[in-house]
PDB file of C-alpha atoms in Angstrom:
ATOM      1  CA  MET A   1     131.550 208.877 121.164  1.00 48.00           C
ATOM      2  CA  LYS A   2     131.179 205.564 119.632  1.00 50.00           C
ATOM      3  CA  ARG A   3     134.931 205.491 118.940  1.00 51.00           C
ATOM      4  CA  GLY A   4     135.701 206.459 122.371  1.00 51.00           C
ATOM      5  CA  MET A   5     133.388 203.749 123.988  1.00 54.00           C
ATOM      6  CA  ALA A   6     135.154 200.988 121.996  1.00 56.00           C
ATOM      7  CA  GLU A   7     138.554 202.187 122.962  1.00 62.00           C
ATOM      8  CA  SER A   8     137.502 202.328 126.570  1.00 69.00           C
ATOM      9  CA  TYR A   9     136.057 198.855 126.389  1.00 70.00           C
ATOM     10  CA  ASN A  10     139.423 197.616 125.006  1.00 75.00           C
ATOM     11  CA  ARG A  11     141.348 199.384 127.662  1.00 82.00           C
ATOM     12  CA  LEU A  12     139.265 198.011 130.337  1.00 85.00           C
ATOM     13  CA  VAL A  13     139.585 194.440 129.034  1.00 85.00           C
ATOM     14  CA  ASN A  14     143.213 194.868 128.520  1.00 88.00           C
ATOM     15  CA  VAL A  15     143.668 196.134 132.268  1.00 91.00           C
ATOM     16  CA  PHE A  16     141.306 193.415 133.586  1.00 93.00           C
ATOM     17  CA  VAL A  17     143.220 190.682 131.907  1.00 94.00           C
ATOM     18  CA  ILE A  18     146.790 191.841 132.796  1.00 94.00           C
ATOM     19  CA  ALA A  19     145.705 192.634 136.376  1.00 95.00           C
ATOM     20  CA  CYS A  20     144.176 188.886 136.562  1.00 95.00           C
ATOM     21  CA  ASP A  21     147.217 187.391 134.972  1.00 96.00           C
ATOM     22  CA  THR A  22     149.457 189.281 137.474  1.00 96.00           C
ATOM     23  CA  CYS A  23     147.502 187.863 140.422  1.00 96.00           C
ATOM     24  CA  ILE A  24     147.622 184.408 139.045  1.00 96.00           C
ATOM     25  CA  VAL A  25     151.449 184.720 138.725  1.00 96.00           C
ATOM     26  CA  GLY A  26     151.686 185.941 142.486  1.00 95.00           C
ATOM     27  CA  GLY A  27     149.144 183.366 143.765  1.00 96.00           C
ATOM     28  CA  LEU A  28     150.883 180.348 141.954  1.00 95.00           C
ATOM     29  CA  PHE A  29     154.129 181.164 143.510  1.00 95.00           C
ATOM     30  CA  HIS A  30     152.675 181.679 146.970  1.00 94.00           C
ATOM     31  CA  ARG A  31     151.680 177.911 146.535  1.00 93.00           C
ATOM     32  CA  PHE A  32     154.888 176.764 145.099  1.00 93.00           C
ATOM     33  CA  TYR A  33     156.934 178.673 147.941  1.00 91.00           C
ATOM     34  CA  HIS A  34     154.798 176.752 150.640  1.00 90.00           C
ATOM     35  CA  TRP A  35     154.998 173.475 148.747  1.00 90.00           C
ATOM     36  CA  ALA A  36     158.637 173.726 148.713  1.00 88.00           C
ATOM     37  CA  GLN A  37     158.905 174.204 152.466  1.00 88.00           C
ATOM     38  CA  ASP A  38     160.453 171.133 154.353  1.00 83.00           C
ATOM     39  CA  THR A  39     161.542 169.477 150.952  1.00 84.00           C
ATOM     40  CA  ALA A  40     164.810 169.522 148.940  1.00 82.00           C
ATOM     41  CA  TRP A  41     163.472 172.496 146.829  1.00 77.00           C
ATOM     42  CA  GLU A  42     163.559 174.762 149.881  1.00 79.00           C
ATOM     43  CA  LYS A  43     167.281 175.394 149.367  1.00 82.00           C
ATOM     44  CA  THR A  44     166.691 177.008 146.009  1.00 84.00           C
ATOM     45  CA  LEU A  45     164.582 179.834 147.865  1.00 86.00           C
ATOM     46  CA  GLN A  46     167.102 182.418 149.298  1.00 87.00           C
ATOM     47  CA  ALA A  47     164.800 185.330 149.957  1.00 88.00           C
ATOM     48  CA  SER A  48     161.597 186.010 151.611  1.00 90.00           C
ATOM     49  CA  GLU A  49     158.269 185.045 149.908  1.00 91.00           C
ATOM     50  CA  PHE A  50     157.236 188.544 149.762  1.00 93.00           C
ATOM     51  CA  GLN A  51     160.468 189.646 147.862  1.00 93.00           C
ATOM     52  CA  ILE A  52     160.216 186.881 145.334  1.00 94.00           C
ATOM     53  CA  VAL A  53     156.452 187.169 144.757  1.00 94.00           C
ATOM     54  CA  ALA A  54     156.641 191.074 144.294  1.00 95.00           C
ATOM     55  CA  THR A  55     159.553 190.685 142.063  1.00 95.00           C
ATOM     56  CA  LEU A  56     157.738 188.026 139.873  1.00 95.00           C
ATOM     57  CA  MET A  57     154.539 190.100 139.717  1.00 96.00           C
ATOM     58  CA  LEU A  58     156.456 193.184 138.830  1.00 96.00           C
ATOM     59  CA  CYS A  59     158.376 191.394 135.910  1.00 96.00           C
ATOM     60  CA  TYR A  60     155.116 189.664 134.752  1.00 96.00           C
ATOM     61  CA  LEU A  61     153.223 193.049 134.648  1.00 95.00           C
ATOM     62  CA  LEU A  62     155.951 194.557 132.684  1.00 95.00           C
ATOM     63  CA  CYS A  63     156.086 191.585 130.031  1.00 94.00           C
ATOM     64  CA  ALA A  64     152.078 191.507 129.938  1.00 93.00           C
ATOM     65  CA  MET A  65     152.029 195.296 129.077  1.00 92.00           C
ATOM     66  CA  HIS A  66     154.678 194.836 126.299  1.00 91.00           C
ATOM     67  CA  THR A  67     153.180 191.897 124.651  1.00 89.00           C
ATOM     68  CA  GLY A  68     149.624 193.202 125.152  1.00 86.00           C
ATOM     69  CA  VAL A  69     146.173 191.393 124.967  1.00 88.00           C
ATOM     70  CA  ILE A  70     144.310 190.387 121.969  1.00 86.00           C
ATOM     71  CA  LEU A  71     141.539 188.091 122.903  1.00 81.00           C
ATOM     72  CA  TYR A  72     138.931 191.098 122.866  1.00 80.00           C
ATOM     73  CA  ARG A  73     139.653 191.350 119.126  1.00 82.00           C
ATOM     74  CA  ARG A  74     136.667 190.242 117.084  1.00 82.00           C
ATOM     75  CA  LYS A  75     138.360 187.955 114.549  1.00 81.00           C
ATOM     76  CA  VAL A  76     141.076 186.242 116.884  1.00 83.00           C
ATOM     77  CA  PHE A  77     141.343 182.557 117.348  1.00 86.00           C
ATOM     78  CA  ALA A  78     142.580 180.171 120.308  1.00 89.00           C
ATOM     79  CA  TYR A  79     145.993 179.637 118.595  1.00 91.00           C
ATOM     80  CA  GLU A  80     146.620 183.240 118.509  1.00 92.00           C
ATOM     81  CA  VAL A  81     145.713 183.785 122.013  1.00 93.00           C
ATOM     82  CA  LEU A  82     147.836 180.783 123.094  1.00 94.00           C
ATOM     83  CA  THR A  83     150.799 182.034 120.931  1.00 94.00           C
ATOM     84  CA  ARG A  84     150.425 185.560 122.739  1.00 93.00           C
ATOM     85  CA  VAL A  85     150.446 183.800 126.089  1.00 95.00           C
ATOM     86  CA  ALA A  86     153.531 181.503 125.251  1.00 95.00           C
ATOM     87  CA  LYS A  87     155.520 184.476 124.101  1.00 95.00           C
ATOM     88  CA  ASN A  88     154.597 186.513 127.233  1.00 95.00           C
ATOM     89  CA  VAL A  89     155.771 183.594 129.497  1.00 96.00           C
ATOM     90  CA  VAL A  90     159.060 183.397 127.632  1.00 96.00           C
ATOM     91  CA  PHE A  91     159.739 187.059 128.080  1.00 95.00           C
ATOM     92  CA  PHE A  92     158.714 186.713 131.627  1.00 96.00           C
ATOM     93  CA  ALA A  93     161.043 183.652 132.086  1.00 96.00           C
ATOM     94  CA  ILE A  94     163.942 185.671 130.944  1.00 95.00           C
ATOM     95  CA  LEU A  95     163.391 188.863 132.853  1.00 95.00           C
ATOM     96  CA  GLY A  96     162.100 187.301 136.176  1.00 94.00           C
ATOM     97  CA  GLY A  97     164.591 184.507 136.301  1.00 93.00           C
ATOM     98  CA  GLY A  98     167.360 186.710 135.369  1.00 94.00           C
ATOM     99  CA  ILE A  99     166.528 189.092 138.194  1.00 94.00           C
ATOM    100  CA  LEU A 100     165.914 186.245 140.589  1.00 93.00           C
ATOM    101  CA  GLN A 101     169.265 184.700 139.776  1.00 92.00           C
ATOM    102  CA  LEU A 102     171.350 187.940 139.599  1.00 92.00           C
ATOM    103  CA  GLY A 103     169.589 189.151 142.777  1.00 91.00           C
ATOM    104  CA  GLY A 104     170.188 186.047 144.710  1.00 90.00           C
ATOM    105  CA  TYR A 105     166.571 185.480 145.383  1.00 91.00           C
ATOM    106  CA  MET A 106     166.480 181.903 144.214  1.00 90.00           C
ATOM    107  CA  ASP A 107     167.890 179.397 141.747  1.00 89.00           C
ATOM    108  CA  ALA A 108     166.140 180.167 138.676  1.00 88.00           C
ATOM    109  CA  TRP A 109     167.588 177.091 136.845  1.00 90.00           C
ATOM    110  CA  SER A 110     166.000 174.772 139.675  1.00 90.00           C
ATOM    111  CA  LYS A 111     163.095 172.356 138.617  1.00 91.00           C
ATOM    112  CA  LEU A 112     160.983 174.321 141.060  1.00 92.00           C
ATOM    113  CA  PHE A 113     161.188 177.555 138.739  1.00 93.00           C
ATOM    114  CA  LEU A 114     160.592 175.238 135.662  1.00 94.00           C
ATOM    115  CA  ALA A 115     157.661 173.729 137.174  1.00 95.00           C
ATOM    116  CA  TYR A 116     156.229 177.248 138.152  1.00 95.00           C
ATOM    117  CA  LEU A 117     156.709 178.612 134.829  1.00 96.00           C
ATOM    118  CA  LEU A 118     154.844 175.553 133.345  1.00 97.00           C
ATOM    119  CA  ALA A 119     152.071 176.283 135.810  1.00 97.00           C
ATOM    120  CA  VAL A 120     151.873 179.991 134.860  1.00 97.00           C
ATOM    121  CA  LEU A 121     151.621 178.894 131.208  1.00 96.00           C
ATOM    122  CA  VAL A 122     148.853 176.520 131.719  1.00 97.00           C
ATOM    123  CA  CYS A 123     146.844 178.580 134.143  1.00 97.00           C
ATOM    124  CA  VAL A 124     147.036 181.855 132.153  1.00 97.00           C
ATOM    125  CA  SER A 125     146.179 179.968 128.769  1.00 96.00           C
ATOM    126  CA  VAL A 126     143.101 178.496 130.549  1.00 97.00           C
ATOM    127  CA  PHE A 127     142.111 182.013 131.964  1.00 96.00           C
ATOM    128  CA  ARG A 128     142.505 183.609 128.818  1.00 95.00           C
ATOM    129  CA  LEU A 129     140.632 181.023 126.726  1.00 94.00           C
ATOM    130  CA  GLY A 130     137.970 180.843 129.252  1.00 94.00           C
ATOM    131  CA  LEU A 131     137.522 184.754 129.026  1.00 92.00           C
ATOM    132  CA  ARG A 132     137.626 184.440 125.300  1.00 91.00           C
ATOM    133  CA  MET A 133     134.718 182.171 125.274  1.00 91.00           C
ATOM    134  CA  LEU A 134     132.713 184.323 127.522  1.00 90.00           C
ATOM    135  CA  ILE A 135     133.385 187.095 125.284  1.00 88.00           C
ATOM    136  CA  LYS A 136     132.185 185.161 122.340  1.00 88.00           C
ATOM    137  CA  ALA A 137     129.021 183.885 123.952  1.00 89.00           C
ATOM    138  CA  TYR A 138     128.193 187.431 124.901  1.00 87.00           C
ATOM    139  CA  ARG A 139     128.537 188.525 121.219  1.00 85.00           C
ATOM    140  CA  THR A 140     126.721 185.713 120.030  1.00 85.00           C
ATOM    141  CA  LYS A 141     123.664 186.644 122.121  1.00 86.00           C
ATOM    142  CA  GLY A 142     123.744 190.166 120.699  1.00 83.00           C
ATOM    143  CA  GLY A 143     126.109 192.109 123.090  1.00 82.00           C
ATOM    144  CA  ASN A 144     128.966 194.376 122.051  1.00 81.00           C
ATOM    145  CA  LEU A 145     127.813 194.396 118.466  1.00 87.00           C
ATOM    146  CA  ARG A 146     129.482 196.459 115.666  1.00 90.00           C
ATOM    147  CA  PHE A 147     127.214 197.442 112.808  1.00 93.00           C
ATOM    148  CA  VAL A 148     128.633 197.735 109.323  1.00 95.00           C
ATOM    149  CA  VAL A 149     127.727 199.344 105.999  1.00 95.00           C
ATOM    150  CA  LEU A 150     129.306 198.286 102.775  1.00 95.00           C
ATOM    151  CA  VAL A 151     129.572 200.556  99.545  1.00 95.00           C
ATOM    152  CA  GLY A 152     130.177 198.732  96.522  1.00 90.00           C
ATOM    153  CA  SER A 153     129.332 195.193  95.486  1.00 85.00           C
ATOM    154  CA  ALA A 154     132.282 193.971  93.867  1.00 83.00           C
ATOM    155  CA  ASP A 155     134.047 190.714  94.514  1.00 83.00           C
ATOM    156  CA  ASN A 156     136.090 191.999  97.347  1.00 85.00           C
ATOM    157  CA  ASN A 157     132.923 193.391  99.355  1.00 88.00           C
ATOM    158  CA  ARG A 158     131.222 190.018  98.750  1.00 88.00           C
ATOM    159  CA  GLU A 159     133.861 188.140 100.182  1.00 87.00           C
ATOM    160  CA  LEU A 160     134.287 190.653 103.066  1.00 89.00           C
ATOM    161  CA  TYR A 161     130.422 190.192 103.875  1.00 92.00           C
ATOM    162  CA  GLN A 162     131.177 186.430 104.282  1.00 90.00           C
ATOM    163  CA  GLU A 163     134.251 187.259 106.518  1.00 88.00           C
ATOM    164  CA  LEU A 164     132.250 189.519 108.662  1.00 90.00           C
ATOM    165  CA  THR A 165     129.166 187.209 109.060  1.00 89.00           C
ATOM    166  CA  SER A 166     130.636 183.697 109.037  1.00 86.00           C
ATOM    167  CA  GLN A 167     131.073 183.674 112.665  1.00 84.00           C
ATOM    168  CA  SER A 168     128.427 185.208 114.833  1.00 84.00           C
ATOM    169  CA  TRP A 169     130.762 185.510 117.910  1.00 85.00           C
ATOM    170  CA  ALA A 170     132.941 188.186 116.056  1.00 86.00           C
ATOM    171  CA  GLY A 171     129.997 190.506 116.768  1.00 87.00           C
ATOM    172  CA  TYR A 172     129.602 192.127 113.382  1.00 91.00           C
ATOM    173  CA  ARG A 173     126.127 192.847 111.828  1.00 92.00           C
ATOM    174  CA  VAL A 174     126.054 194.084 108.210  1.00 93.00           C
ATOM    175  CA  LEU A 175     123.099 196.348 107.753  1.00 93.00           C
ATOM    176  CA  GLY A 176     123.206 196.121 103.780  1.00 94.00           C
ATOM    177  CA  TYR A 177     125.157 197.389 100.760  1.00 94.00           C
ATOM    178  CA  PHE A 178     124.945 200.524  98.504  1.00 95.00           C
ATOM    179  CA  ASP A 179     125.771 200.413  95.001  1.00 94.00           C
ATOM    180  CA  PHE A 180     124.730 202.111  91.805  1.00 92.00           C
ATOM    181  CA  GLU A 181     122.210 199.371  90.958  1.00 92.00           C
ATOM    182  CA  PRO A 182     121.263 196.058  92.878  1.00 92.00           C
ATOM    183  CA  ASN A 183     123.600 193.209  92.499  1.00 90.00           C
ATOM    184  CA  GLY A 184     122.082 189.714  91.925  1.00 87.00           C
ATOM    185  CA  ASN A 185     125.326 188.079  92.962  1.00 86.00           C
ATOM    186  CA  PHE A 186     125.225 189.592  96.389  1.00 87.00           C
ATOM    187  CA  PRO A 187     123.674 187.325  99.358  1.00 87.00           C
ATOM    188  CA  GLN A 188     120.160 187.832  99.790  1.00 87.00           C
ATOM    189  CA  GLU A 189     120.663 188.269 103.442  1.00 89.00           C
ATOM    190  CA  CYS A 190     122.437 191.465 102.809  1.00 92.00           C
ATOM    191  CA  PRO A 191     119.781 194.063 101.655  1.00 93.00           C
ATOM    192  CA  TYR A 192     120.365 196.534  98.845  1.00 94.00           C
ATOM    193  CA  LEU A 193     120.302 200.090 100.740  1.00 94.00           C
ATOM    194  CA  GLY A 194     120.480 202.467  97.581  1.00 93.00           C
ATOM    195  CA  LYS A 195     122.881 204.199  95.679  1.00 94.00           C
ATOM    196  CA  PRO A 196     126.248 205.391  96.963  1.00 94.00           C
ATOM    197  CA  GLN A 197     125.075 209.140  96.760  1.00 94.00           C
ATOM    198  CA  GLU A 198     122.601 208.260  99.546  1.00 94.00           C
ATOM    199  CA  VAL A 199     125.097 206.997 101.925  1.00 95.00           C
ATOM    200  CA  THR A 200     125.402 209.998 104.140  1.00 94.00           C
ATOM    201  CA  ASP A 201     121.786 210.462 104.418  1.00 94.00           C
ATOM    202  CA  TYR A 202     121.394 206.777 105.518  1.00 94.00           C
ATOM    203  CA  LEU A 203     124.227 207.383 108.066  1.00 93.00           C
ATOM    204  CA  LYS A 204     122.494 210.313 109.567  1.00 92.00           C
ATOM    205  CA  LYS A 205     119.336 208.454 109.971  1.00 90.00           C
ATOM    206  CA  HIS A 206     121.025 205.521 111.486  1.00 85.00           C
ATOM    207  CA  GLY A 207     123.412 206.595 113.952  1.00 81.00           C
ATOM    208  CA  ASN A 208     124.432 203.144 115.112  1.00 85.00           C
ATOM    209  CA  THR A 209     126.788 202.406 112.118  1.00 91.00           C
ATOM    210  CA  HIS A 210     130.545 201.828 113.259  1.00 92.00           C
ATOM    211  CA  PHE A 211     132.245 200.493 110.212  1.00 93.00           C
ATOM    212  CA  LEU A 212     131.892 201.494 106.402  1.00 95.00           C
ATOM    213  CA  PHE A 213     133.618 199.412 103.994  1.00 95.00           C
ATOM    214  CA  CYS A 214     134.038 201.126 100.554  1.00 94.00           C
ATOM    215  CA  CYS A 215     135.345 199.191  97.188  1.00 91.00           C
ATOM    216  CA  LEU A 216     134.083 201.956  94.713  1.00 91.00           C
ATOM    217  CA  PRO A 217     136.789 202.431  92.196  1.00 87.00           C
ATOM    218  CA  SER A 218     138.790 205.874  92.209  1.00 85.00           C
ATOM    219  CA  LYS A 219     136.845 207.133  89.268  1.00 89.00           C
ATOM    220  CA  ASP A 220     134.017 207.677  91.671  1.00 90.00           C
ATOM    221  CA  ARG A 221     136.083 210.087  93.687  1.00 91.00           C
ATOM    222  CA  GLU A 222     133.211 212.810  93.854  1.00 93.00           C
ATOM    223  CA  VAL A 223     131.055 209.988  95.313  1.00 93.00           C
ATOM    224  CA  ILE A 224     133.683 208.821  97.717  1.00 94.00           C
ATOM    225  CA  MET A 225     134.822 212.008  99.241  1.00 94.00           C
ATOM    226  CA  PRO A 226     131.706 213.247 100.832  1.00 94.00           C
ATOM    227  CA  ILE A 227     131.235 209.763 102.560  1.00 95.00           C
ATOM    228  CA  ILE A 228     134.938 210.010 103.951  1.00 94.00           C
ATOM    229  CA  ASP A 229     134.114 213.611 105.220  1.00 94.00           C
ATOM    230  CA  TYR A 230     131.149 212.477 106.932  1.00 93.00           C
ATOM    231  CA  CYS A 231     132.603 209.544 108.470  1.00 93.00           C
ATOM    232  CA  GLU A 232     135.562 211.447 109.812  1.00 91.00           C
ATOM    233  CA  ASN A 233     133.569 214.008 111.283  1.00 91.00           C
ATOM    234  CA  ASN A 234     130.860 211.455 112.996  1.00 89.00           C
ATOM    235  CA  LEU A 235     133.216 208.813 114.342  1.00 86.00           C
ATOM    236  CA  VAL A 236     132.327 206.247 111.688  1.00 91.00           C
ATOM    237  CA  HIS A 237     135.509 203.991 110.715  1.00 92.00           C
ATOM    238  CA  PHE A 238     136.042 204.361 107.135  1.00 94.00           C
ATOM    239  CA  TYR A 239     137.960 201.681 105.147  1.00 92.00           C
ATOM    240  CA  SER A 240     138.781 201.503 101.598  1.00 90.00           C
ATOM    241  CA  VAL A 241     138.786 197.898 100.179  1.00 88.00           C
ATOM    242  CA  PRO A 242     140.915 197.353  96.996  1.00 82.00           C
ATOM    243  CA  ASN A 243     139.241 195.501  94.354  1.00 73.00           C
ATOM    244  CA  VAL A 244     142.146 193.148  93.196  1.00 70.00           C
ATOM    245  CA  HIS A 245     140.070 189.942  93.513  1.00 63.00           C
ATOM    246  CA  ASN A 246     139.749 189.446  89.624  1.00 62.00           C
ATOM    247  CA  TYR A 247     143.484 188.912  89.280  1.00 62.00           C
ATOM    248  CA  LEU A 248     145.038 188.402  92.831  1.00 61.00           C
ATOM    249  CA  GLN A 249     143.956 185.650  95.175  1.00 62.00           C
ATOM    250  CA  ASN A 250     146.953 185.712  97.429  1.00 64.00           C
ATOM    251  CA  ARG A 251     147.329 187.102 100.729  1.00 70.00           C
ATOM    252  CA  MET A 252     148.656 190.694 100.388  1.00 68.00           C
ATOM    253  CA  TYR A 253     150.381 193.048 102.727  1.00 72.00           C
ATOM    254  CA  PHE A 254     150.133 196.780 102.922  1.00 73.00           C
ATOM    255  CA  ASN A 255     153.207 199.019 102.377  1.00 77.00           C
ATOM    256  CA  MET A 256     154.053 202.526 102.072  1.00 75.00           C
ATOM    257  CA  MET A 257     156.598 204.118  99.824  1.00 77.00           C
ATOM    258  CA  GLY A 258     156.910 207.870 101.109  1.00 77.00           C
ATOM    259  CA  ASN A 259     153.121 208.964 100.727  1.00 74.00           C
ATOM    260  CA  VAL A 260     152.384 206.366  98.201  1.00 74.00           C
ATOM    261  CA  PRO A 261     150.551 203.208  99.429  1.00 71.00           C
ATOM    262  CA  TYR A 262     150.966 199.709  97.623  1.00 73.00           C
ATOM    263  CA  LEU A 263     150.300 196.197  98.230  1.00 72.00           C
ATOM    264  CA  SER A 264     152.859 193.322  98.091  1.00 74.00           C
ATOM    265  CA  LEU A 265     152.505 189.588  97.726  1.00 73.00           C
ATOM    266  CA  ARG A 266     154.917 188.982 100.630  1.00 72.00           C
ATOM    267  CA  GLN A 267     156.206 190.920 103.578  1.00 73.00           C
ATOM    268  CA  ASP A 268     159.667 192.253 103.228  1.00 66.00           C
ATOM    269  CA  PRO A 269     161.933 190.426 105.645  1.00 60.00           C
ATOM    270  CA  LEU A 270     164.095 193.535 106.532  1.00 53.00           C
ATOM    271  CA  SER A 271     160.718 195.285 107.768  1.00 54.00           C
ATOM    272  CA  ARG A 272     161.116 193.670 111.006  1.00 53.00           C
ATOM    273  CA  LEU A 273     163.360 195.184 113.462  1.00 49.00           C
ATOM    274  CA  GLY A 274     165.025 191.851 114.516  1.00 49.00           C
ATOM    275  CA  ASN A 275     165.840 190.952 110.927  1.00 49.00           C
ATOM    276  CA  LYS A 276     167.421 194.404 110.346  1.00 49.00           C
ATOM    277  CA  MET A 277     169.679 193.998 113.379  1.00 46.00           C
ATOM    278  CA  LEU A 278     170.797 190.366 112.185  1.00 46.00           C
ATOM    279  CA  LYS A 279     171.779 191.754 108.713  1.00 49.00           C
ATOM    280  CA  ARG A 280     173.919 194.409 109.936  1.00 51.00           C
ATOM    281  CA  THR A 281     175.709 192.019 112.372  1.00 51.00           C
TER     282      THR A 281
END
């Protein structure tokens, strides 16, 4: 139920943003089309307004669906939103401009189309950043919260606590932590909830828990497995946090070798499709 509601919320925001973006794209060209009338730019328009606007809106819709929306994510920053918008507009310029040029609808190399693309970039960026600010304000005031439980109090979970609570607009609320004994190094704001064996009982009594982060070592398998089983059967997101803080301070990347997971210090350049294609050419 909780997971389904979260996915529905994300889909709703995604559809709303893309729909509004597409309307902005169509509305902007409507204005540019009328501004171009009785000017030198009118010669660049070789089809009706409806044909061009419909083509542009369809092209943008396809590009936006491809690049997606990230502004509803809990830990996302303005530069990431702007990067996604810029990437989307570049794809839109290539696809939309190519179709308009090849179809003889308008001169896609004209200054009119360039000015239009810049206007799209600015307006969509302002819209998405504005919506992002509204979402952040809503979460700061206590809306759309996600409640978290930590299992284990090693360094990684302590740092994770700081990451989850450092920005209230992310919408995380840490209920507390479990460990075999209280950890004096853990922040006082994060209460000790009991031993790991008591996690499932706690989750049963507190059905509002959304995420559980566990950093217990693998030797505690008999304690961890019942927690995983409960989370999987009760729509609580279970995450295993590797405790490598005492010897690795770098950013790490998750990889799979067959069925065996491992962490690397750098991303393999050939893991990206574009780089694989370049290597083969």
